[in-house]
Coordinates of C-alpha atoms in Angstrom, one line a residue:
M1 CA 37.7 -10.8 -15.6
K2 CA 33.9 -10.2 -15.8
N3 CA 34.4 -7.8 -18.7
K4 CA 36.4 -10.5 -20.6
L5 CA 33.7 -13.1 -20.0
F6 CA 31.1 -10.6 -21.1
L7 CA 33.1 -10.0 -24.4
V8 CA 33.5 -13.7 -25.0
F9 CA 29.7 -14.2 -24.5
I10 CA 28.9 -11.4 -26.9
V11 CA 31.2 -12.8 -29.6
A12 CA 29.9 -16.4 -29.2
M13 CA 26.3 -15.4 -29.5
A14 CA 26.9 -13.0 -32.4
L15 CA 28.6 -15.8 -34.4
L16 CA 25.7 -18.3 -34.2
P17 CA 23.6 -16.9 -37.0
I18 CA 26.6 -16.1 -39.2
L19 CA 28.1 -19.6 -39.1
P20 CA 26.3 -22.5 -40.8
T21 CA 24.4 -23.2 -37.6
P22 CA 21.4 -25.6 -37.9
E23 CA 18.1 -23.8 -37.9
F24 CA 17.0 -25.7 -34.8
W25 CA 19.8 -24.2 -32.8
I26 CA 18.8 -20.7 -33.9
T27 CA 15.3 -21.4 -32.8
L28 CA 16.5 -22.6 -29.4
G29 CA 18.8 -19.5 -29.2
N30 CA 15.8 -17.2 -29.9
Y31 CA 13.7 -18.7 -27.2
I32 CA 16.5 -18.7 -24.7
G33 CA 16.9 -15.0 -25.4
L34 CA 13.2 -14.3 -25.1
Y35 CA 13.0 -16.2 -21.8
S36 CA 16.2 -14.4 -20.5
I37 CA 14.6 -11.0 -20.9
V38 CA 11.7 -12.0 -18.7
A39 CA 14.0 -13.8 -16.2
L40 CA 16.2 -10.6 -16.0
G41 CA 13.1 -8.7 -14.7
L42 CA 12.5 -11.5 -12.1
V43 CA 16.1 -11.2 -11.0
L44 CA 15.5 -7.6 -10.2
L45 CA 12.0 -8.2 -8.7
T46 CA 12.5 -11.5 -6.9
G47 CA 16.1 -12.2 -6.5
V48 CA 17.2 -8.7 -5.6
G49 CA 14.0 -7.1 -4.3
G50 CA 12.7 -10.2 -2.5
L51 CA 9.2 -9.9 -4.1
T52 CA 7.9 -13.2 -5.6
S53 CA 5.8 -13.0 -8.7
F54 CA 4.2 -15.8 -10.7
G55 CA 2.5 -13.5 -13.1
Q56 CA 5.2 -12.2 -15.5
A57 CA 3.8 -14.2 -18.4
A58 CA 0.7 -12.0 -18.3
F59 CA 2.9 -9.0 -19.0
V60 CA 4.5 -10.9 -21.9
G61 CA 1.0 -11.3 -23.2
L62 CA 0.3 -7.5 -22.9
G63 CA 3.3 -6.7 -25.1
A64 CA 2.5 -9.4 -27.6
Y65 CA -1.2 -8.6 -28.0
S66 CA -0.7 -4.8 -28.1
S67 CA 1.6 -5.0 -31.1
A68 CA -0.4 -7.8 -32.7
V69 CA -3.7 -5.8 -32.6
L70 CA -2.2 -2.5 -33.8
S71 CA -0.2 -4.0 -36.6
T72 CA -2.9 -6.4 -38.0
Q73 CA -6.1 -4.4 -37.4
Y74 CA -4.8 -0.9 -37.9
G75 CA -1.7 -1.4 -40.0
W76 CA 0.5 0.4 -37.6
S77 CA 4.3 -0.2 -37.5
P78 CA 5.5 -2.8 -35.0
W79 CA 7.7 -0.1 -33.4
I80 CA 4.5 2.0 -32.6
G81 CA 3.1 -1.3 -31.3
L82 CA 6.1 -1.6 -29.0
A83 CA 5.7 2.0 -27.7
V84 CA 1.9 1.5 -27.1
G85 CA 2.5 -1.9 -25.4
L86 CA 5.1 -0.3 -23.1
L87 CA 2.6 2.4 -22.1
I88 CA -0.2 -0.1 -21.5
T89 CA 2.1 -2.4 -19.5
A90 CA 3.4 0.5 -17.4
A91 CA -0.1 1.6 -16.6
A92 CA -1.2 -1.9 -15.8
A93 CA 1.9 -2.6 -13.7
L94 CA 1.4 0.7 -11.8
A95 CA -2.2 -0.1 -11.0
I96 CA -1.5 -3.8 -10.1
G97 CA 1.7 -3.0 -8.2
A98 CA 0.0 -0.3 -6.1
I99 CA -2.3 -3.0 -4.8
T100 CA -0.2 -6.2 -4.9
M101 CA 3.1 -4.8 -3.6
R102 CA 1.4 -3.8 -0.3
L103 CA 1.0 -7.6 0.4
S104 CA 3.6 -9.5 2.3
G105 CA 4.4 -13.1 3.1
H106 CA 2.4 -15.8 1.2
Y107 CA -0.2 -13.2 0.3
L108 CA 2.1 -11.6 -2.3
P109 CA 2.6 -14.6 -4.6
L110 CA -1.0 -15.5 -4.2
G111 CA -1.9 -12.0 -5.3
T112 CA 0.3 -12.3 -8.4
I113 CA -1.3 -15.6 -9.3
A114 CA -4.8 -13.9 -9.1
W115 CA -4.0 -11.1 -11.5
A116 CA -2.1 -13.4 -13.8
L117 CA -5.1 -15.6 -14.1
S118 CA -7.3 -12.6 -14.6
L119 CA -5.3 -11.3 -17.6
F120 CA -4.9 -14.8 -19.1
F121 CA -8.7 -15.2 -19.2
L122 CA -9.1 -11.7 -20.4
F123 CA -6.9 -12.5 -23.4
G124 CA -9.0 -15.6 -24.2
N125 CA -12.4 -14.0 -23.9
L126 CA -12.2 -10.7 -25.7
E127 CA -13.6 -10.8 -29.2
F128 CA -11.1 -8.3 -30.8
L129 CA -8.2 -10.4 -29.4
G130 CA -9.5 -13.4 -31.3
K131 CA -10.5 -15.2 -28.1
Y132 CA -8.6 -18.5 -27.7
D133 CA -7.8 -18.7 -31.4
G134 CA -5.7 -15.6 -31.1
I135 CA -4.4 -13.3 -33.9
N136 CA -2.6 -14.5 -37.0
G137 CA -0.8 -12.7 -39.9
I138 CA 1.3 -10.4 -37.7
P139 CA 3.8 -8.5 -39.9
P140 CA 7.6 -8.8 -39.4
I141 CA 9.7 -6.1 -37.9
N142 CA 11.4 -3.7 -40.2
L143 CA 14.8 -2.6 -38.8
F144 CA 16.4 0.2 -40.9
G145 CA 15.1 -1.4 -44.1
L146 CA 15.9 -4.9 -43.1
V147 CA 12.8 -7.1 -42.9
L148 CA 13.2 -9.5 -40.0
D149 CA 11.0 -12.2 -41.4
S150 CA 12.8 -15.3 -40.2
G151 CA 14.2 -16.7 -36.9
R152 CA 17.7 -16.3 -38.1
K153 CA 17.1 -12.6 -38.9
M154 CA 15.3 -12.0 -35.6
Y155 CA 18.1 -13.6 -33.7
G156 CA 20.4 -10.5 -33.6
L157 CA 17.6 -8.2 -32.4
I158 CA 16.6 -10.5 -29.7
W159 CA 20.1 -10.9 -28.3
L160 CA 20.8 -7.2 -28.7
V161 CA 17.8 -6.6 -26.4
V162 CA 19.1 -9.2 -23.9
L163 CA 22.6 -7.7 -23.7
A164 CA 21.1 -4.2 -23.4
A165 CA 18.9 -5.4 -20.6
V166 CA 21.9 -6.9 -18.8
L167 CA 23.9 -3.7 -19.1
L168 CA 21.1 -1.5 -17.9
L169 CA 20.3 -3.7 -14.9
K170 CA 24.0 -4.0 -13.9
N171 CA 24.3 -0.2 -14.1
L172 CA 21.1 0.2 -12.0
L173 CA 22.2 -2.3 -9.3
N174 CA 25.6 -0.7 -8.9
S175 CA 24.2 2.7 -8.1
R176 CA 22.4 4.6 -5.3
P177 CA 18.9 3.4 -6.3
G178 CA 20.3 -0.1 -6.8
R179 CA 21.5 -0.2 -3.2
A180 CA 18.1 0.9 -2.1
I181 CA 16.5 -1.9 -4.2
R182 CA 18.9 -4.5 -2.6
A183 CA 18.0 -3.2 0.8
L184 CA 14.3 -4.2 0.3
K185 CA 15.3 -7.8 0.8
G186 CA 17.0 -7.0 4.1
G187 CA 13.7 -5.7 5.6
G188 CA 11.8 -2.5 5.3
V189 CA 12.8 -1.1 8.7
M190 CA 16.4 -0.6 8.0
A191 CA 15.8 0.7 4.4
E192 CA 13.3 3.2 5.7
A193 CA 15.7 4.3 8.4
M194 CA 18.2 5.2 5.7
G195 CA 15.6 7.3 3.8
V196 CA 14.4 4.7 1.2
N197 CA 10.7 5.0 0.3
T198 CA 10.3 1.2 0.2
A199 CA 6.7 1.2 -0.9
W200 CA 7.5 3.3 -4.0
M201 CA 10.7 1.4 -4.7
K202 CA 8.8 -1.9 -4.8
I203 CA 6.4 -0.5 -7.4
V204 CA 9.3 0.8 -9.4
I205 CA 11.0 -2.6 -9.7
F206 CA 7.7 -4.2 -10.4
V207 CA 7.1 -1.8 -13.3
I208 CA 10.7 -2.4 -14.7
A209 CA 10.2 -6.2 -14.6
A210 CA 6.8 -5.8 -16.3
L211 CA 8.4 -3.6 -19.1
L212 CA 11.1 -6.2 -19.7
A213 CA 8.4 -8.9 -20.0
C214 CA 6.5 -6.6 -22.4
V215 CA 9.5 -6.3 -24.7
S216 CA 9.9 -10.1 -24.7
G217 CA 6.3 -10.4 -25.7
W218 CA 6.6 -7.9 -28.5
L219 CA 9.6 -9.8 -29.9
Y220 CA 7.7 -13.1 -29.5
A221 CA 4.7 -11.9 -31.4
H222 CA 6.8 -10.7 -34.4
L223 CA 9.0 -13.8 -34.3
Q224 CA 6.0 -16.2 -34.3
R225 CA 3.8 -13.9 -36.5
A226 CA 0.8 -15.2 -34.5
V227 CA -0.3 -15.0 -30.8
N228 CA -2.9 -16.9 -28.7
P229 CA -3.4 -17.0 -24.9
T230 CA -1.6 -20.3 -24.3
P231 CA 2.0 -19.0 -23.8
F232 CA 0.8 -16.4 -21.3
G233 CA -0.8 -18.6 -18.7
L234 CA 0.2 -19.4 -15.1
N235 CA 2.3 -22.4 -16.2
A236 CA 4.5 -20.1 -18.2
G237 CA 4.8 -17.6 -15.3
I238 CA 6.0 -20.4 -13.0
E239 CA 8.6 -21.5 -15.6
Y240 CA 10.0 -18.0 -15.8
L241 CA 10.4 -17.9 -12.1
F242 CA 12.1 -21.3 -12.1
M243 CA 14.5 -20.0 -14.7
A244 CA 15.5 -17.0 -12.5
V245 CA 15.8 -19.2 -9.3
V246 CA 17.7 -22.0 -10.9
G247 CA 20.3 -19.7 -12.5
G248 CA 20.7 -17.6 -9.4
A249 CA 17.9 -15.2 -8.7
G250 CA 20.1 -12.5 -7.1
H251 CA 22.5 -12.4 -10.1
V252 CA 22.0 -10.8 -13.5
W253 CA 24.0 -13.5 -15.4
G254 CA 22.0 -16.1 -13.5
A255 CA 18.9 -15.2 -15.5
I256 CA 20.6 -16.2 -18.8
L257 CA 22.2 -19.3 -17.3
G258 CA 18.8 -20.5 -15.9
S259 CA 17.0 -19.7 -19.1
T260 CA 19.5 -21.6 -21.1
L261 CA 19.6 -24.7 -18.9
L262 CA 15.9 -25.0 -18.5
T263 CA 15.2 -24.5 -22.2
L264 CA 17.7 -27.1 -23.2
L265 CA 16.6 -29.5 -20.5
K266 CA 12.9 -29.2 -21.4
D267 CA 13.7 -29.8 -25.1
Q268 CA 15.8 -32.9 -24.3
L269 CA 13.2 -34.4 -22.0
Q270 CA 10.4 -33.8 -24.6
S271 CA 12.6 -35.8 -27.1
I272 CA 13.9 -38.6 -24.9
L273 CA 11.0 -39.5 -22.5
P274 CA 8.3 -40.2 -25.1
A275 CA 10.7 -42.6 -26.8
L276 CA 11.3 -44.4 -23.5
L277 CA 7.9 -44.2 -21.8
G278 CA 5.5 -43.6 -24.6
S279 CA 3.6 -40.5 -25.6
S280 CA 0.5 -41.0 -23.6
G281 CA 1.5 -38.7 -20.8
N282 CA 3.6 -35.6 -20.0
Y283 CA 6.3 -37.5 -18.2
E284 CA 8.8 -34.7 -18.9
I285 CA 6.9 -32.5 -16.4
I286 CA 7.4 -35.0 -13.6
V287 CA 11.1 -35.5 -14.3
F288 CA 11.5 -31.8 -14.7
G289 CA 10.1 -31.2 -11.3
V290 CA 12.2 -33.9 -9.6
L291 CA 15.4 -32.5 -11.1
L292 CA 14.5 -29.0 -10.0
V293 CA 14.0 -30.2 -6.4
L294 CA 17.3 -32.0 -6.4
L295 CA 19.1 -29.0 -7.8
L296 CA 17.6 -26.5 -5.3
Q297 CA 18.6 -28.9 -2.5
R298 CA 22.2 -28.8 -3.6
A299 CA 22.4 -25.1 -4.6
Q300 CA 19.6 -23.1 -2.9
E301 CA 20.9 -19.8 -4.2
G302 CA 21.0 -21.1 -7.8
L303 CA 23.9 -22.2 -10.0
W304 CA 25.6 -18.9 -10.7
P305 CA 26.7 -18.2 -7.1
W306 CA 28.0 -21.8 -7.0
L307 CA 30.0 -21.2 -10.2
I308 CA 31.4 -18.0 -8.7
L309 CA 32.6 -19.9 -5.6
L310 CA 34.3 -22.5 -7.8
S311 CA 36.0 -19.7 -9.9
R312 CA 37.4 -18.1 -6.8
K313 CA 39.8 -21.0 -6.4
W314 CA 41.6 -19.8 -9.5
L315 CA 40.5 -16.2 -10.1
P316 CA 40.9 -13.3 -7.6
R317 CA 37.7 -11.6 -6.3
V318 CA 37.1 -8.3 -8.0
P319 CA 34.8 -5.8 -6.1
A320 CA 31.8 -4.7 -8.1
V321 CA 32.1 -1.2 -6.8
L322 CA 35.3 0.7 -6.0
A323 CA 35.7 3.7 -3.8
P324 CA 37.4 6.8 -5.3
T325 CA 40.4 8.2 -3.5
A326 CA 39.1 11.8 -4.1
A327 CA 35.7 13.3 -5.1
A328 CA 33.6 16.4 -4.5
A329 CA 32.5 16.7 -0.9
L330 CA 28.8 16.2 -0.2
P331 CA 27.0 19.1 1.4
Q332 CA 26.7 18.9 5.2
R333 CA 23.9 20.3 7.4
A334 CA 24.7 23.0 10.0
K335 CA 24.8 21.7 13.6
P336 CA 22.7 23.5 16.3
A337 CA 24.6 25.7 18.7
A338 CA 26.0 23.8 21.7
G339 CA 23.5 23.6 24.6
E340 CA 20.4 24.1 22.5
V341 CA 17.7 21.5 22.9
I342 CA 17.9 19.2 19.8
L343 CA 15.4 16.5 20.9
E344 CA 12.4 17.0 23.2
V345 CA 10.3 14.0 24.4
N346 CA 7.2 15.2 26.1
R347 CA 5.0 12.6 27.8
A348 CA 5.5 10.1 25.0
R349 CA 3.5 6.9 25.5
K350 CA 3.3 3.7 23.6
E351 CA 0.7 1.0 24.2
F352 CA 0.5 -2.4 22.7
G353 CA -3.1 -3.4 23.5
G354 CA -3.2 -3.5 27.3
L355 CA 0.6 -3.4 27.6
V356 CA 2.2 0.0 28.3
A357 CA 5.7 -0.3 26.8
V358 CA 6.6 3.4 27.3
N359 CA 4.8 5.3 30.0
D360 CA 4.7 9.1 29.6
M361 CA 8.5 9.5 29.0
Q362 CA 9.8 13.0 29.3
F363 CA 13.4 14.1 28.6
N364 CA 15.5 16.2 26.2
V365 CA 18.8 15.9 24.5
K366 CA 21.0 19.0 24.0
A367 CA 23.3 19.8 21.1
G368 CA 26.8 18.6 21.5
E369 CA 26.2 16.2 24.4
I370 CA 26.3 12.4 24.8
M371 CA 23.3 11.1 26.7
G372 CA 22.6 7.6 27.9
L373 CA 19.3 5.8 28.1
I374 CA 19.7 2.8 30.4
G375 CA 17.6 0.3 32.3
P376 CA 17.1 -3.4 32.8
N377 CA 16.1 -5.7 29.9
G378 CA 12.5 -5.0 28.9
A379 CA 12.5 -1.5 30.3
G380 CA 11.4 0.0 27.0
K381 CA 14.6 1.6 25.8
S382 CA 14.6 0.2 22.2
T383 CA 10.8 1.0 22.0
M384 CA 11.7 4.6 22.9
F385 CA 14.3 4.6 20.1
N386 CA 11.7 3.3 17.7
L387 CA 9.3 6.1 18.7
V388 CA 11.9 8.8 18.1
T389 CA 12.9 7.4 14.7
G390 CA 9.3 6.7 13.5
V391 CA 9.5 2.9 13.4
L392 CA 6.5 3.0 15.8
P393 CA 3.9 5.6 16.2
V394 CA 3.3 7.2 19.6
T395 CA 0.0 6.4 21.3
R396 CA 0.0 9.9 22.7
G397 CA 2.5 12.6 23.6
E398 CA 4.9 14.7 21.5
I399 CA 8.4 14.2 20.2
K400 CA 10.1 17.3 18.8
F401 CA 13.4 17.7 16.9
R402 CA 15.4 20.8 16.0
S403 CA 15.4 21.1 12.2
D404 CA 16.0 24.2 10.2
G405 CA 16.7 26.1 13.4
Q406 CA 13.5 25.3 15.3
L407 CA 11.9 22.5 17.2
Q408 CA 9.3 20.7 15.1
R409 CA 7.1 17.7 15.9
I410 CA 8.3 14.5 14.3
D411 CA 6.1 12.0 16.0
A412 CA 3.7 11.8 13.0
L413 CA 6.5 11.4 10.4
A414 CA 7.7 8.2 8.8
S415 CA 11.3 6.9 9.3
R416 CA 12.5 8.1 5.9
Q417 CA 11.2 11.7 6.7
I418 CA 12.8 11.7 10.2
V419 CA 16.2 10.7 8.9
R420 CA 15.9 13.6 6.4
C421 CA 15.5 15.9 9.4
G422 CA 18.9 14.8 10.7
I423 CA 18.5 11.7 12.9
G424 CA 20.7 8.7 12.2
R425 CA 20.5 5.4 14.0
T426 CA 21.9 1.9 14.5
F427 CA 19.9 -1.1 15.6
Q428 CA 19.8 -3.4 18.7
H429 CA 20.0 -6.4 16.4
V430 CA 22.4 -5.6 13.5
R431 CA 20.6 -5.0 10.2
L432 CA 22.8 -5.0 7.2
L433 CA 23.0 -6.7 3.7
P434 CA 25.5 -9.6 4.3
S435 CA 26.2 -10.3 0.6
M436 CA 27.0 -6.6 -0.2
S437 CA 30.4 -5.2 0.5
V438 CA 31.1 -3.1 3.6
L439 CA 31.5 -0.1 1.4
E440 CA 28.1 -0.5 -0.3
N441 CA 26.4 -1.1 3.0
V442 CA 27.8 2.2 4.4
A443 CA 27.0 4.1 1.2
L444 CA 23.3 3.1 1.7
G445 CA 23.3 5.6 4.6
A446 CA 23.9 8.4 2.1
H447 CA 20.8 7.6 0.1
L448 CA 19.0 10.9 0.8
R449 CA 22.1 12.9 -0.1
G450 CA 21.9 12.1 -3.8
Q451 CA 21.0 14.9 -6.2
F452 CA 18.4 12.8 -8.2
G453 CA 14.9 11.9 -7.0
D454 CA 13.6 8.3 -6.9
V455 CA 12.4 8.1 -10.5
A456 CA 15.0 10.4 -12.0
G457 CA 17.7 8.5 -10.1
V458 CA 16.6 5.1 -11.6
A459 CA 16.6 6.6 -15.1
A460 CA 20.0 8.2 -14.6
S461 CA 21.4 5.0 -13.2
F462 CA 20.4 3.0 -16.3
L463 CA 22.4 5.3 -18.5
R464 CA 25.3 6.0 -16.0
L465 CA 24.4 9.7 -15.9
N466 CA 24.9 9.7 -12.1
Q467 CA 28.6 9.0 -12.0
K468 CA 29.5 12.3 -10.3
E469 CA 26.9 11.6 -7.6
E470 CA 28.1 8.1 -7.2
Q471 CA 31.7 9.1 -6.8
A472 CA 30.7 11.6 -4.1
L473 CA 28.6 9.1 -2.2
L474 CA 31.2 6.3 -2.3
F475 CA 34.0 8.7 -1.3
D476 CA 32.0 9.8 1.7
A477 CA 31.3 6.1 2.6
R478 CA 35.0 5.5 2.4
R479 CA 35.8 8.5 4.6
Q480 CA 33.3 7.3 7.2
L481 CA 34.8 3.8 7.2
E482 CA 38.3 5.1 7.7
R483 CA 36.9 7.4 10.4
V484 CA 35.6 4.4 12.4
G485 CA 38.6 2.1 11.7
L486 CA 37.2 -0.2 9.1
G487 CA 38.9 1.3 6.0
E488 CA 40.9 -1.9 5.3
L489 CA 37.8 -4.0 5.2
M490 CA 35.7 -1.9 2.8
Y491 CA 35.7 -4.5 0.0
E492 CA 34.9 -7.5 2.2
E493 CA 31.4 -8.9 2.3
A494 CA 29.6 -7.4 5.3
G495 CA 28.3 -10.8 6.4
S496 CA 31.9 -12.0 6.9
L497 CA 32.7 -9.4 9.6
A498 CA 32.6 -10.2 13.3
L499 CA 29.6 -9.0 15.2
G500 CA 31.5 -6.1 16.8
Q501 CA 32.8 -4.9 13.4
Q502 CA 29.2 -5.1 12.1
R503 CA 28.1 -2.8 14.8
I504 CA 30.9 -0.3 13.9
L505 CA 29.8 -0.6 10.3
E506 CA 26.3 0.4 11.3
I507 CA 27.7 3.5 13.0
A508 CA 29.6 4.4 9.8
R509 CA 26.4 3.9 7.8
A510 CA 24.5 6.2 10.2
L511 CA 27.2 8.9 9.9
C512 CA 26.7 8.8 6.1
C513 CA 23.2 10.1 6.8
D514 CA 24.9 13.4 7.9
P515 CA 22.9 13.4 11.2
S516 CA 22.8 16.1 13.9
L517 CA 21.6 13.5 16.4
L518 CA 23.0 9.9 16.4
L519 CA 20.9 7.2 18.1
L520 CA 23.1 4.1 19.0
D521 CA 21.3 1.0 20.3
E522 CA 23.9 -1.1 22.3
P523 CA 26.9 0.0 20.1
A524 CA 29.5 -1.7 22.5
A525 CA 27.8 -5.1 22.5
G526 CA 30.2 -7.7 21.1
L527 CA 33.2 -5.3 21.2
R528 CA 36.5 -6.2 22.9
Y529 CA 38.0 -3.9 25.5
Q530 CA 40.3 -2.0 23.0
E531 CA 37.5 -1.7 20.5
K532 CA 35.3 -0.2 23.2
L533 CA 38.0 2.4 24.0
A534 CA 38.3 3.2 20.3
L535 CA 34.5 3.6 20.0
A536 CA 34.4 5.9 23.1
E537 CA 37.2 8.0 21.5
L538 CA 35.2 8.2 18.3
L539 CA 32.0 9.4 20.0
R540 CA 34.0 12.0 21.9
K541 CA 35.4 13.3 18.6
L542 CA 31.8 13.4 17.2
K543 CA 30.7 15.4 20.3
A544 CA 33.5 17.8 19.8
E545 CA 32.3 18.4 16.2
G546 CA 28.9 19.3 17.4
M547 CA 27.2 15.9 17.1
S548 CA 24.6 14.9 19.7
V549 CA 24.5 11.2 20.7
L550 CA 21.7 9.3 22.5
L551 CA 22.7 5.8 23.3
V552 CA 21.3 2.6 24.9
E553 CA 24.0 0.5 26.5
H554 CA 24.3 -2.3 29.1
D555 CA 28.0 -1.9 29.7
M556 CA 27.9 0.4 32.8
D557 CA 31.7 1.2 32.8
F558 CA 31.4 2.3 29.1
V559 CA 28.3 4.4 29.9
M560 CA 29.5 6.0 33.1
N561 CA 32.9 7.1 31.6
L562 CA 31.4 8.4 28.4
T563 CA 28.0 10.1 28.9
D564 CA 27.2 13.7 30.0
R565 CA 23.8 12.8 31.4
L566 CA 21.7 9.6 31.9
V567 CA 18.0 8.8 31.8
V568 CA 17.0 5.5 33.6
M569 CA 14.0 3.5 32.6
E570 CA 12.1 0.7 34.3
F571 CA 8.9 -0.9 33.0
G572 CA 8.6 1.9 30.4
T573 CA 8.8 4.7 33.1
K574 CA 11.6 7.1 33.8
I575 CA 12.8 6.6 37.3
A576 CA 15.9 8.9 37.3
E577 CA 17.7 11.5 35.3
G578 CA 20.9 13.4 35.9
L579 CA 24.7 13.2 35.9
P580 CA 26.3 9.8 35.8
L581 CA 27.6 10.2 39.4
E582 CA 24.1 11.3 40.6
V583 CA 22.4 8.4 38.9
Q584 CA 24.8 5.9 40.4
Q585 CA 23.8 7.0 43.8
H586 CA 20.0 7.3 43.2
P587 CA 18.1 4.8 45.5
A588 CA 15.6 3.8 42.9
V589 CA 18.3 3.0 40.4
L590 CA 20.4 1.0 42.9
E591 CA 17.3 -1.0 43.7
A592 CA 16.0 -1.5 40.1
Y593 CA 19.2 -1.8 38.1
L594 CA 22.7 -1.1 39.2
G595 CA 22.7 -3.4 42.1
G596 CA 24.4 -1.2 44.6
I597 CA 27.3 0.2 42.6
D598 CA 29.4 2.5 44.8

């Protein structure tokens, strides 16, 4: 269905300049296309990646001014101007992104406002850019001998770029790097635990969004044949963001919908309101703002998701990504020999100011065993997990893990490096991407098992050169889902699953990391009795395959019947260690936690 809509849209847009369409409509169509290109970048950056930017208009200005200067002052071809503009924009975006993307919360949008204003005043104060008068006499684009010297002739090129951008972004988002980008909005902790370099991925999408804005600026300069700083100020940056948000910031087609609606609305308000209220004030800005507030109250996710919900009453839901029934198997790491120490915690300590959360913990986990880490609420169990997986740094002590046949210190490594060594994990509070399918959530766990690096992976995804890799990753995700009993739900939205099923989903995602050691934080919480039995049977099968499991759990029946050994914590300190039966009878454990279990 989506492909049919896409085809209808292409045909409709292609016919506009061919038919005897009024020139005014062509002009509106051109501007909608130019705005859509910028809004598509904001869909990737803000809607998908969760990074708010008010400064995209400045990158539009970089593209426009680069080509304007080179074509007017040096007589270079506009196509060379485009190439140079893209290089300048990429360099600027890398430099700005390396600083700005480190910010979080309200500091990030404030940071984008700061550099947007800086570039705007730079355009207006440099002599060779014509200061606030700008640059005139920009030559038209020559496309294979066709001189695009009018809006009607430029129309086709503008919308060709829009459609190319749509296809490239959809290819990217339905790929391994795309899943990593979507994971940014779900919080960095989960993404890093799956092997995603979140800091670098933020810069990548920032640069992509800037390059799209640059292309829009290049087209604008050669459409208008003149540039000045006015269209590249902060107001324009805010309007671009509104277009993405109103259309549906998390959806590619929402960028075009929002650009169309806001462009048409703004044009109508500028025509109607002066006739009603007089031309002494900019009343359209007030009405524009009120309408936006009302719209966002009714459809907080934008209009495109609302249209999708309406369409589902008549049209079946089609998954964006399908799992193959067969594909090449992903390589698997060799498991350590049974009985070898795979994890060694040596006097690990974690202090938060004056609070000691983990107090000189010491224990080890052996290959092919299931070990439980238990204790009352607040004992420090989840903090211990976070120390092992690199979410938190140790204050002092050592944590070693067996990788490449020998124990190596991992306490100084980041989460994404630790998972590469062979440690997979789940979380105490479920962390998943609710709007993505169950299959895609699980495939995120295989992020590090792709053959392409971060930059090469993004480039390959744009052109669909990674299909073999994608098939292998999705097939493994399907296999893990069937392994844990969620195979029939693979195309459902992860947020629609019950809590217990979401916890099982997290286990499947961790298994996709191909771990030697699996850390499970309260995996049985929210499960019914039969589901707990199925989980216990799954963990025993994993143990038989050579997998080591370290789990935190409050269900004592589940723990006592499953684990080979137990470590008991209280107030961050180990108070007992041994076989389940021994721990049950330990006086300190009975007093602190188990309450006198016989």
